[in-house]
Structure formats: C-alpha cells, structure tokens
XYZ file of C-alpha atoms in Angstrom:
575
model
C -0.020 0.232 -0.118
C 3.615 7.904 0.380
C 5.528 11.250 1.797
C 7.042 15.105 2.533
C 7.698 18.201 4.435
C 4.791 20.393 4.279
C 5.575 21.855 0.317
C 6.768 18.530 -1.327
C 3.946 16.664 0.026
C 1.547 17.725 -2.696
C -1.381 18.659 0.009
C -3.118 21.798 -0.730
C -2.852 24.289 1.636
C -6.277 23.407 4.402
C -6.947 25.814 7.155
C -7.285 23.587 10.395
C -5.181 22.477 13.595
C -1.697 21.257 13.600
C -2.085 17.557 14.697
C 0.466 15.804 16.777
C 1.398 12.709 14.672
C 1.221 10.403 17.684
C 2.927 9.086 20.299
C 5.481 6.487 18.542
C 8.454 8.553 16.778
C 7.209 11.750 18.011
C 11.115 12.825 18.792
C 14.506 12.863 16.985
C 12.352 11.740 13.411
C 10.438 15.258 13.129
C 12.857 16.932 15.269
C 13.705 19.453 12.284
C 10.203 19.807 11.157
C 9.084 23.364 10.369
C 6.493 23.913 12.938
C 3.124 25.598 11.768
C 1.154 27.923 13.924
C -1.940 27.930 13.512
C -5.280 28.674 15.375
C -6.901 25.908 17.833
C -10.083 25.123 16.523
C -12.684 25.594 19.313
C -13.408 22.104 20.890
C -16.719 20.827 20.611
C -19.247 18.156 21.848
C -16.111 16.128 23.652
C -13.333 17.429 25.057
C -10.087 17.040 23.121
C -12.181 16.116 20.143
C -11.967 19.533 18.295
C -8.184 18.833 16.711
C -10.067 14.853 14.965
C -13.083 17.400 13.523
C -10.921 20.073 11.825
C -9.752 19.241 8.308
C -5.804 18.282 9.223
C -3.300 20.984 7.861
C -0.714 20.447 5.232
C 2.079 20.263 7.871
C -0.013 17.685 9.846
C -0.379 15.515 6.619
C 3.826 15.843 5.172
C 4.550 14.756 8.921
C 2.094 12.121 8.773
C 3.091 11.328 5.566
C 6.705 11.235 6.146
C 6.661 8.732 9.088
C 4.696 6.550 7.391
C 7.323 6.700 4.666
C 10.201 6.448 7.049
C 8.811 3.278 8.758
C 7.003 1.712 5.362
C 10.669 2.051 3.925
C 12.177 0.300 6.733
C 9.412 -2.768 6.670
C 10.456 -2.657 3.198
C 13.670 -2.893 3.259
C 13.594 -5.885 6.185
C 11.097 -7.476 3.795
C 14.362 -7.086 1.749
C 16.369 -8.916 3.678
C 13.614 -11.260 4.896
C 13.653 -12.762 0.962
C 17.476 -12.471 0.824
C 17.835 -14.878 3.845
C 15.236 -16.843 2.631
C 17.183 -17.027 -0.667
C 20.417 -17.702 1.143
C 19.125 -20.400 3.931
C 17.501 -22.392 1.451
C 17.973 -21.029 -2.493
C 15.095 -21.488 -5.020
C 13.928 -25.386 -4.749
C 11.311 -27.898 -3.646
C 11.380 -26.198 0.103
C 10.850 -22.859 -1.096
C 8.196 -23.841 -3.489
C 6.257 -25.541 -0.769
C 7.068 -22.549 1.970
C 5.163 -19.958 -0.791
C 2.731 -22.029 -1.260
C 2.085 -22.065 2.185
C 3.233 -17.798 1.936
C -0.490 -17.515 -0.001
C -2.275 -17.345 3.554
C -0.523 -14.576 5.181
C -0.738 -12.628 1.954
C -4.240 -13.115 1.177
C -4.587 -12.215 5.277
C -2.583 -9.013 4.820
C -4.595 -7.549 1.610
C -8.285 -8.634 2.966
C -7.537 -7.563 6.736
C -5.165 -5.196 6.497
C -4.052 -3.261 3.177
C -6.925 -3.462 1.741
C -10.262 -5.164 2.155
C -11.063 -4.678 6.019
C -9.633 -0.884 6.134
C -11.780 -0.230 3.216
C -14.707 -1.027 5.248
C -13.727 0.195 8.733
C -11.982 3.731 8.169
C -15.364 5.367 6.835
C -16.851 3.779 9.910
C -14.250 4.999 12.423
C -14.874 8.761 10.318
C -18.436 8.683 11.050
C -18.448 7.451 14.437
C -15.500 10.259 15.468
C -17.824 12.960 13.411
C -20.937 11.757 15.209
C -18.564 12.027 18.485
C -17.643 15.631 17.886
C -21.165 16.813 17.510
C -22.530 15.823 20.718
C -23.931 12.546 19.812
C -24.892 10.687 23.594
C -22.301 8.375 24.744
C -19.042 7.769 22.930
C -20.497 6.204 19.377
C -15.952 5.466 18.757
C -16.228 3.316 22.078
C -19.984 1.917 20.713
C -18.447 0.903 17.408
C -15.275 -1.201 18.694
C -18.178 -2.731 21.354
C -20.192 -4.084 19.013
C -17.935 -5.214 16.060
C -14.476 -6.100 17.502
C -15.598 -9.149 19.719
C -17.759 -10.399 16.527
C -15.152 -9.981 14.114
C -12.129 -11.400 16.568
C -14.291 -14.761 17.172
C -14.820 -15.052 12.984
C -10.840 -14.171 12.538
C -10.344 -17.045 14.814
C -12.789 -19.227 13.461
C -11.353 -19.206 9.507
C -7.398 -20.087 10.784
C -9.395 -22.698 12.257
C -10.693 -23.904 9.485
C -7.545 -23.516 7.538
C -5.197 -25.452 10.075
C -7.720 -28.227 9.968
C -8.447 -27.786 5.719
C -4.672 -27.233 5.073
C -4.142 -30.248 2.905
C -7.246 -29.927 1.265
C -6.138 -25.949 0.376
C -2.457 -27.248 -0.173
C -3.991 -29.666 -3.131
C -6.014 -27.161 -4.014
C -3.231 -23.768 -4.300
C -0.528 -26.370 -5.686
C -1.577 -30.184 -7.283
C 1.958 -30.518 -8.579
C 3.615 -29.632 -6.126
C 6.625 -32.252 -5.497
C 6.422 -32.225 -2.021
C 2.901 -31.187 -0.339
C 3.801 -32.420 3.314
C 6.159 -29.648 3.698
C 3.604 -27.177 2.812
C 0.602 -28.316 4.656
C 2.933 -28.379 7.639
C 4.227 -24.778 6.705
C 0.270 -23.483 5.940
C -0.637 -24.654 9.466
C 1.579 -22.840 10.756
C 0.786 -19.724 8.853
C -3.033 -19.812 9.426
C -2.580 -18.550 13.166
C -2.041 -15.096 11.260
C -5.420 -15.247 10.078
C -6.269 -13.476 13.990
C -3.409 -11.848 14.103
C -3.678 -10.014 10.807
C -6.959 -9.287 11.661
C -6.593 -7.944 14.843
C -3.922 -5.702 13.540
C -5.758 -4.609 10.812
C -8.599 -3.299 13.068
C -6.301 -1.621 15.148
C -4.526 -0.132 12.123
C -7.933 1.517 10.698
C -9.357 2.630 14.047
C -5.688 4.811 14.376
C -5.557 5.963 11.041
C -8.884 7.421 11.139
C -7.797 9.019 14.824
C -5.045 10.631 12.851
C -2.339 7.672 14.289
C -0.468 7.216 11.873
C 3.186 5.431 13.271
C 2.440 3.055 14.793
C 0.250 1.561 11.763
C 3.083 2.006 9.721
C 5.231 0.293 12.335
C 3.879 -3.077 11.617
C 5.617 -4.852 8.958
C 8.412 -3.349 10.209
C 8.070 -6.061 13.503
C 6.539 -8.920 11.016
C 9.402 -9.230 8.818
C 11.653 -8.688 12.098
C 10.049 -12.244 13.448
C 10.616 -13.815 9.981
C 13.978 -13.012 9.870
C 14.896 -13.531 13.632
C 13.303 -16.760 13.258
C 14.357 -18.157 10.303
C 18.282 -17.767 11.473
C 17.748 -18.941 15.185
C 15.754 -22.090 14.332
C 16.230 -22.402 10.156
C 19.113 -24.901 11.429
C 16.681 -27.335 13.275
C 13.173 -26.947 11.367
C 14.549 -25.896 7.959
C 12.152 -23.502 6.010
C 9.162 -24.059 8.573
C 11.079 -21.982 10.644
C 9.851 -19.506 8.045
C 6.709 -20.618 8.661
C 7.009 -19.805 12.477
C 8.312 -16.664 12.235
C 4.949 -15.531 9.648
C 2.926 -16.782 13.219
C 5.296 -14.774 15.439
C 5.474 -11.876 13.019
C 1.662 -11.288 13.106
C 1.102 -11.268 16.985
C 4.268 -8.813 16.757
C 1.572 -6.781 14.131
C -0.826 -6.467 17.460
C 1.473 -5.739 20.093
C 3.342 -2.527 18.121
C -0.324 -1.198 17.738
C -2.410 -2.290 20.687
C -1.313 0.032 23.681
C -1.575 3.430 20.420
C -5.303 1.994 20.483
C -6.214 1.025 23.889
C -4.596 4.925 24.831
C -6.899 6.951 22.152
C -10.515 4.727 23.887
C -8.877 5.785 27.247
C -8.205 8.974 26.926
C -12.063 10.086 25.492
C -14.172 11.153 28.175
C -17.760 10.031 27.001
C -19.782 13.563 25.763
C -23.003 13.136 27.878
C -23.195 11.311 31.328
C -26.361 9.646 30.214
C -24.643 8.216 27.450
C -23.205 4.007 28.201
C -21.123 2.415 25.906
C -23.609 1.092 23.483
C -25.582 4.312 23.089
C -25.880 5.092 19.247
C -24.250 1.653 18.298
C -23.977 1.909 14.596
C -23.364 -1.906 13.058
C -20.833 -1.832 9.986
C -22.416 -2.217 6.947
C -22.485 -5.566 5.726
C -23.040 -5.286 1.963
C -19.755 -2.928 2.277
C -18.068 -5.654 4.038
C -18.950 -7.975 1.450
C -18.027 -5.783 -1.621
C -14.666 -4.707 -0.129
C -13.618 -8.528 1.185
C -14.823 -9.496 -2.609
C -12.756 -7.145 -4.392
C -9.362 -7.817 -1.794
C -10.017 -11.735 -2.220
C -10.201 -11.132 -6.640
C -7.281 -8.916 -6.504
C -4.973 -11.406 -4.564
C -6.179 -14.637 -6.764
C -4.293 -13.208 -9.118
C -1.603 -14.912 -6.547
C -3.339 -18.071 -6.594
C -3.511 -17.653 -10.287
C 0.320 -17.774 -10.321
C 0.954 -20.704 -8.059
C -1.450 -22.759 -9.928
C 0.297 -22.764 -13.225
C 3.962 -22.474 -11.980
C 3.430 -25.753 -9.722
C 3.360 -27.621 -13.086
C 6.567 -26.646 -14.038
C 10.277 -27.191 -12.756
C 11.166 -26.758 -9.257
C 11.862 -23.186 -8.334
C 9.452 -21.339 -11.263
C 7.600 -20.918 -7.876
C 10.317 -19.505 -6.215
C 11.051 -17.232 -8.750
C 8.039 -15.715 -9.078
C 8.400 -14.293 -5.801
C 11.205 -13.143 -5.496
C 10.772 -10.845 -8.780
C 7.302 -9.536 -7.604
C 8.425 -9.173 -4.065
C 11.554 -6.326 -5.697
C 9.086 -5.008 -8.574
C 6.181 -4.298 -6.144
C 8.990 -1.692 -4.223
C 8.087 1.086 -6.092
C 4.501 0.460 -6.007
C 4.685 0.152 -2.223
C 6.377 3.783 -2.135
C 4.233 5.222 -4.298
C 0.577 3.893 -1.814
C 2.232 5.339 1.186
C 0.573 8.899 0.494
C -2.585 7.281 -0.218
C -2.692 5.710 3.165
C -2.476 8.996 5.370
C -4.632 10.711 2.629
C -7.614 7.700 2.799
C -9.158 8.562 5.771
C -8.696 12.676 5.005
C -10.929 11.814 1.790
C -13.392 9.813 3.999
C -13.997 12.057 6.374
C -14.688 14.832 3.556
C -17.502 12.726 2.272
C -18.714 12.489 5.446
C -19.175 15.998 6.106
C -20.141 16.717 2.443
C -16.983 18.326 0.980
C -16.696 16.451 -1.977
C -14.997 18.739 -3.958
C -11.951 18.418 -1.222
C -12.022 14.812 -1.826
C -11.786 15.041 -5.439
C -8.729 17.457 -5.895
C -7.194 15.163 -3.218
C -7.614 12.083 -4.838
C -6.847 13.403 -8.436
C -3.471 15.453 -6.632
C -2.804 11.438 -4.844
C -3.077 10.269 -9.143
C -0.650 12.189 -9.775
C 1.303 11.775 -7.422
C 1.535 8.159 -6.945
C 1.861 7.671 -10.898
C 5.242 9.930 -11.106
C 6.784 7.831 -7.988
C 5.852 4.552 -9.375
C 7.335 5.306 -13.108
C 10.710 6.639 -11.851
C 10.705 2.961 -10.010
C 9.396 0.692 -12.609
C 11.829 2.612 -15.185
C 14.584 1.705 -12.517
C 13.285 -2.282 -12.266
C 13.596 -2.629 -15.776
C 16.862 -1.124 -16.661
C 18.649 -2.232 -13.744
C 17.202 -5.989 -12.968
C 19.594 -8.345 -13.627
C 21.624 -6.382 -11.220
C 19.651 -5.853 -8.539
C 18.386 -9.205 -8.226
C 22.214 -10.245 -8.282
C 23.392 -7.754 -5.764
C 20.117 -8.775 -3.519
C 20.086 -12.102 -3.655
C 23.045 -14.344 -5.854
C 25.063 -15.893 -3.107
C 24.776 -18.787 -0.951
C 22.034 -21.388 -2.360
C 20.835 -18.988 -5.009
C 22.593 -19.745 -8.317
C 23.584 -17.528 -11.054
C 20.826 -19.079 -12.736
C 18.140 -18.309 -10.537
C 18.833 -14.667 -11.025
C 18.404 -14.865 -14.725
C 15.190 -16.413 -14.425
C 14.399 -14.247 -11.499
C 15.539 -11.030 -13.645
C 13.303 -11.715 -16.871
C 10.475 -11.895 -15.155
C 11.117 -8.923 -12.825
C 11.025 -6.656 -16.307
C 7.502 -8.293 -16.989
C 5.869 -7.892 -13.789
C 7.626 -4.624 -13.581
C 5.250 -3.602 -16.571
C 2.004 -4.161 -14.485
C 2.843 -1.596 -11.713
C 1.392 1.779 -12.818
C -1.624 -0.503 -12.870
C -0.774 -1.791 -9.767
C -0.914 2.192 -8.342
C -4.164 3.311 -9.983
C -5.765 0.657 -9.019
C -4.756 1.245 -5.294
C -5.700 4.849 -5.449
C -8.956 4.434 -7.285
C -10.822 1.652 -5.083
C -10.036 3.818 -2.291
C -12.203 6.485 -3.989
C -15.266 4.096 -4.351
C -15.223 2.887 -1.205
C -14.443 6.136 0.550
C -17.844 7.300 1.538
C -18.536 4.096 3.396
C -21.151 2.740 1.190
C -21.310 -0.409 -0.896
C -19.809 -0.626 -4.540
C -20.367 -3.777 -6.876
C -18.737 -1.903 -9.506
C -14.696 -2.546 -8.171
C -15.631 -5.778 -7.736
C -16.588 -6.532 -11.599
C -13.698 -4.537 -12.640
C -11.423 -6.619 -10.237
C -12.917 -9.910 -11.726
C -12.695 -8.905 -15.118
C -9.206 -7.974 -14.586
C -8.857 -11.731 -13.240
C -10.579 -13.402 -16.396
C -7.643 -11.721 -18.334
C -5.174 -12.899 -16.002
C -6.435 -16.423 -16.114
C -6.936 -16.135 -19.859
C -3.649 -14.931 -21.052
C -1.395 -16.974 -18.243
C -3.314 -20.437 -19.609
C -2.956 -19.461 -23.079
C 0.960 -18.135 -22.904
C 2.976 -20.524 -19.671
C 3.072 -23.627 -21.776
C 5.458 -21.703 -24.685
C 6.938 -19.016 -22.258
C 6.838 -20.202 -18.618
C 6.731 -17.759 -15.722
C 7.941 -15.238 -18.102
C 4.249 -15.528 -19.575
C 2.814 -15.940 -16.127
C 4.137 -12.556 -15.202
C 2.800 -11.237 -18.595
C -0.445 -12.212 -17.595
C -0.584 -10.634 -14.081
C 0.623 -7.174 -15.866
C -2.291 -6.939 -18.309
C -4.785 -8.120 -15.710
C -4.145 -5.889 -12.994
C -3.930 -3.131 -16.553
C -7.732 -3.793 -17.613
C -8.704 -3.102 -14.283
C -7.319 0.175 -13.442
C -8.636 1.016 -16.871
C -12.112 -0.331 -15.797
C -12.254 1.689 -12.700
C -10.668 4.853 -14.447
C -13.948 4.361 -16.726
C -16.256 4.088 -14.065
C -15.584 7.260 -11.884
C -18.066 9.843 -11.297
C -21.766 8.429 -9.254
C -20.380 5.245 -8.366
C -17.256 6.841 -6.605
C -15.499 9.888 -5.996
C -16.280 12.158 -9.269
C -12.835 12.757 -10.960
C -12.032 14.584 -13.671
C -11.200 11.570 -16.336
C -9.806 12.993 -19.161
C -7.835 15.762 -17.297
C -6.007 13.188 -15.083
C -5.807 10.965 -18.316
C -3.738 13.925 -20.007
C -1.356 14.442 -17.266
C -0.624 10.642 -16.430
C 0.608 10.563 -20.139
C 3.576 13.098 -19.138
C 5.555 11.055 -16.790
C 4.589 7.926 -19.038
C 6.350 9.572 -21.951
C 9.361 10.281 -19.318
C 9.561 7.066 -18.119
C 9.628 5.214 -21.794
C 12.421 7.457 -22.697
C 14.143 7.001 -19.048
C 13.918 3.139 -19.244
C 15.223 2.712 -22.963
C 18.610 5.085 -21.205
C 18.985 3.298 -17.812
C 18.775 -0.199 -19.987
C 21.566 1.212 -22.034
C 23.659 2.373 -19.526
C 23.401 -0.316 -17.226
C 24.661 -2.913 -19.523
C 27.926 -1.473 -19.998
C 29.962 -1.954 -16.670
C 30.933 -5.418 -16.385
C 30.508 -5.373 -12.457
C 26.904 -5.029 -10.787
C 27.147 -3.034 -8.730
C 29.001 -0.114 -11.107
C 25.968 -0.901 -13.885
C 23.380 -0.365 -11.038
C 24.826 2.835 -10.343
C 24.874 3.805 -13.901
C 21.749 2.500 -14.793
C 19.896 4.779 -11.909
C 21.965 7.494 -12.723
C 20.305 7.361 -16.352
C 16.946 7.014 -15.379
C 16.725 9.701 -13.078
C 18.552 11.889 -15.165
C 16.337 11.596 -18.163
C 13.089 11.048 -16.274
C 14.192 14.387 -14.136
C 14.326 16.436 -17.719
C 11.856 15.039 -19.632
C 9.388 15.540 -16.224
C 10.223 18.707 -16.009
C 10.113 19.586 -19.861
C 6.745 18.084 -20.062
C 5.377 19.766 -17.500
C 3.745 16.762 -15.428
C 1.756 17.447 -12.368
C 2.697 15.642 -9.214
C 6.027 15.066 -10.918
C 7.951 17.648 -8.832
C 6.770 16.925 -5.117
C 7.262 13.098 -5.931
C 10.888 13.727 -6.632
C 10.755 15.411 -3.419
C 9.016 13.039 -1.259
C 11.683 10.254 -2.561
C 14.610 12.569 -2.186
C 13.542 13.512 2.066
C 12.786 9.864 2.523
C 15.878 8.547 1.144
C 17.679 11.445 3.295
C 15.614 11.002 6.629
C 16.237 6.952 6.272
C 19.696 7.442 5.584
C 19.785 9.742 8.628
C 18.380 7.437 11.009
C 20.071 4.544 9.871
C 23.789 5.924 9.909
C 23.664 8.317 12.984
C-alpha cells in the first residue's frame, strides 16, 4: 500500500489546527520539521475532540506522510532482507516452493485484513463515528463501534484460522496440485494460518488508529513482522529448515498487534463520554454488511492473481514459484512507495465525504493519482533497466545461483510493466469505498481483470513459462485499472477522468525514454554494482529532465518526496 515535508508533499493548503502525529516516533525523527502555528479549532461535543474535527493541515499531512514513509521503507528493507535470507538459507527449490504455497495464506490475509479489504470498511465507519462524537452524540460512538464490532470480528477471524489449520491438506492440493512435496507445504500452512487472527486484529487496530489520525504505529507493523520472520529463520532454520520461516510468520503476526494495541487503548481510554447519560452501546451503528461484502470480495479477487500464478507455476520446473516470488517482491517496491501517501490521505477523503465536502475529496484523489503515478513510473524505469544487476546484488549468494538470477530478472522486468496499473487500482478503489457505501463496480472490474489474467496465463504458460505468467498478471491488473478509471463518477469520488489521463501521459512518456537510457547505461559495466549505479543515474537524469520539460503535475512533489524519505532514512540508519 507515499511522503514529504509540507511543500514537497503535494498537499493543498487546508486551514485547521496542527495535530500531533501520535505517540510513536514523535522525537528525533521529526525534530527538524518546521512548526506550523495556526489557531486551534474550538472544542465541541467531546473534550479534546476539536483537533480531530477540523480538516488536517498541510503540515500535519506532510509529517504524517513522512513518518509513514520512513517506517514503510524500513519495513520494505526488512522485507528485502527477509527474502534475501530465505534465498540464502534455502535457495530456490522444492523447500522454498512448499513454503511459498503456505505463504499464500498471509498474503491473502494481509490484503483482506490489513491493506485493502477491512480498512475500506472500517476507516469510513470510524470516520462517521468520530464525526458523530464531535457533533455531541450521546455516549461515545467510537467506543460503541468497537464494542459492537471487535468481539464479533475476532471470533470470525479465529474461526477461519481454525478451518484453515484443519483443512491445510485440501488447501495445498487446491493451491498447487503439481507440488512435489505437499507434506512440507501442509506443515507450513498450519503455522501460517494462525495469522488470520493476528492480521485481523492488526488490521482493525490500523484502521481505527488511522481514522484517529495516528499513522506511525500502523506504519511500524511490517517492521515488527519482518523482524520476527528474519529472527525465526536464523534462530530455528538449522533445526526446522524452511518451517522456521512459517513459524516466523506466526510470531510476526503477534508482533503486529503488540506494536499497535497500546496506542489504540490510549485513544479509547483518553476520550471521555460526551454526556453522562450515554452508555457504551448508546448510538451503536453496526458495520454495513453489504459494504463489508463488497470490499472483501474485491480484495479477494485482487489477491487471487497470486492463486493463478501459483497454480500455473506448480506444473513447471522446481523453483518456478520461487522465481515468481522473488521477482514480484522486488518489482513491487516502487508500488509500495507510491502508495504511502494514499495510506495517510484515505481517512482524509473518507472524512471529507462524511462531512459532504466532495470538492475537497476530488482534489485530494486527483493529486494522489498524479504523485503516486510519478513515483511508481520512476521506480518502474529503474526496475526494468537494472533488473539483472538488482537481482544479482540482492539474492545471488549461498543457494541462489546465477541461473536463478537470470530467471528472476527476466520475470521481474515483465512484472514491472503492471506496476502503474497496480498503483492506479490502489488509489482509485479508495475513491469507490471512501464514502462508506457498498459498491459492486470495483468487484466487477477486478473480476474482469482476473479473467484476463487467467486467459492470458493459460495461453502463454506452456510456451513462455514464468514469463507468460508475469505478463498475464501485468495485463490483468492494467485492465482493472482502465475499468476503474472509466467508472468514476456517481459510483465514486467524481474525478475529472480526461484531465487525469492527460496528466498521466506525461510521466509515462518520461518513463519510457528513461528506461531505454537506463538499459543502455546499465549494460556497459561488467560489475553489477557499477552497472546498477550507471543505470539508476541515467534513468533519474532522463526522467527528471523530461518530467520538468513536459510539466508533469505531481512530478516535482513526487521527486522531493523520494529525496526526503531517502535523506531521512539515511539519517536514521547512519546516525
């Protein structure tokens, strides 16, 4: 699921109070940020709720995005180290294929319960509850929402996890019928299935905290998660083999909850009731069941692309699933960076719609599209131009051979062609669900993309192997992005589609030229590190020059965002 100080963030000036970014990371990481002094909004309804009732300021969004970016980049770096450790300790063969089939469970759980599905339902629900609280509703609508939803959802999460543990053999048979070692995959699946409960609780905490404008604790969850997996692999890998990584998934899920629970409890405890006659359940509004169904179905359809890949690759040579996994993890880093800003602004859009401010919501979504597209296209150009050098430097050691590097780099270049589509889907789907209403159009668009993925994958896997599977993935998600963009209007935040397409065409043209220059520059040196440096330099220079020449909207803030995150991350690491 991106990031700067105020002027670099691309956030429009909004009058309102400066709001604390939350209890986590409020010290050295933000010490150098400029302070914005603006009048405090009068408190209304509930003591202390005034800050939450006013629109967030430009400075607040910038600091929140910066904090989210730093933790997200750290989490992504640890994710790379996790994948490097998996490659170094266990290579790319039968064992890693078995684990990656089991990895399907946490991949689905993360999408359904943390990144997309549950958040799309809960953030608008909490936004409405917070708006009712500031309007002086009896009792505390936020506490009432928690009391009415959390126990039921936790019970559902636990039940689904238990079903997956009991049905692990059948699940593995469905996911990868051609797998050589199903027994190992079943054992790993039973360990990873515990994440359904922990990811569900972590996703609930994240949605509630983001609606409260507390972003740092949710941003830190993947730091804790990946640290748990890495520690488990090195501590237990000698005795348990690849099962140690599955155990790390279970431990990492528990750490996700642990890093957020104190912050959420503080938010709930520190908010007094508006009126004495209110009780915990007063004004309770249950979650919209239709909304929950549509967002979960959308997330399920989106993540089912992984099912299609694993199913098709399970019939190929040993290591095919692993090559797809390593390529996808690296290729998706630009998309992850591009979506950081949207993580912060989704609650802003939801709150604007809850308050009837459609124009503010539209302006925010259009700006997010421009900035996110510029970031992901720069990253895509780097990935396509420097894929062999990246894979060699990241993975080629231990059990990961030069042949694995060549296969993974080829797949990664094809995967990268779908990154713009991935990012557009991530931004646009938020505009469909931010109003807290059920919408079946995104589900239909995603289902159409899955049909495209399945059809192209089935036609190309026999001749092109894993490359055909990656091409099918890119084509399917791009088709979904086109459908979501075409369907905006009454179904979602009414963005100006033609204007958005014109703006997107500019960084696309810059990225195409930058990719060609990067491929040429990266291929000249024999040393992978020198080649990577040359390729990245060429891509950046050409992309920057053409972006400025074409006057791409969102281009300048996106570049400043990347530069700021890189500088702050380097400061955090080396100081």
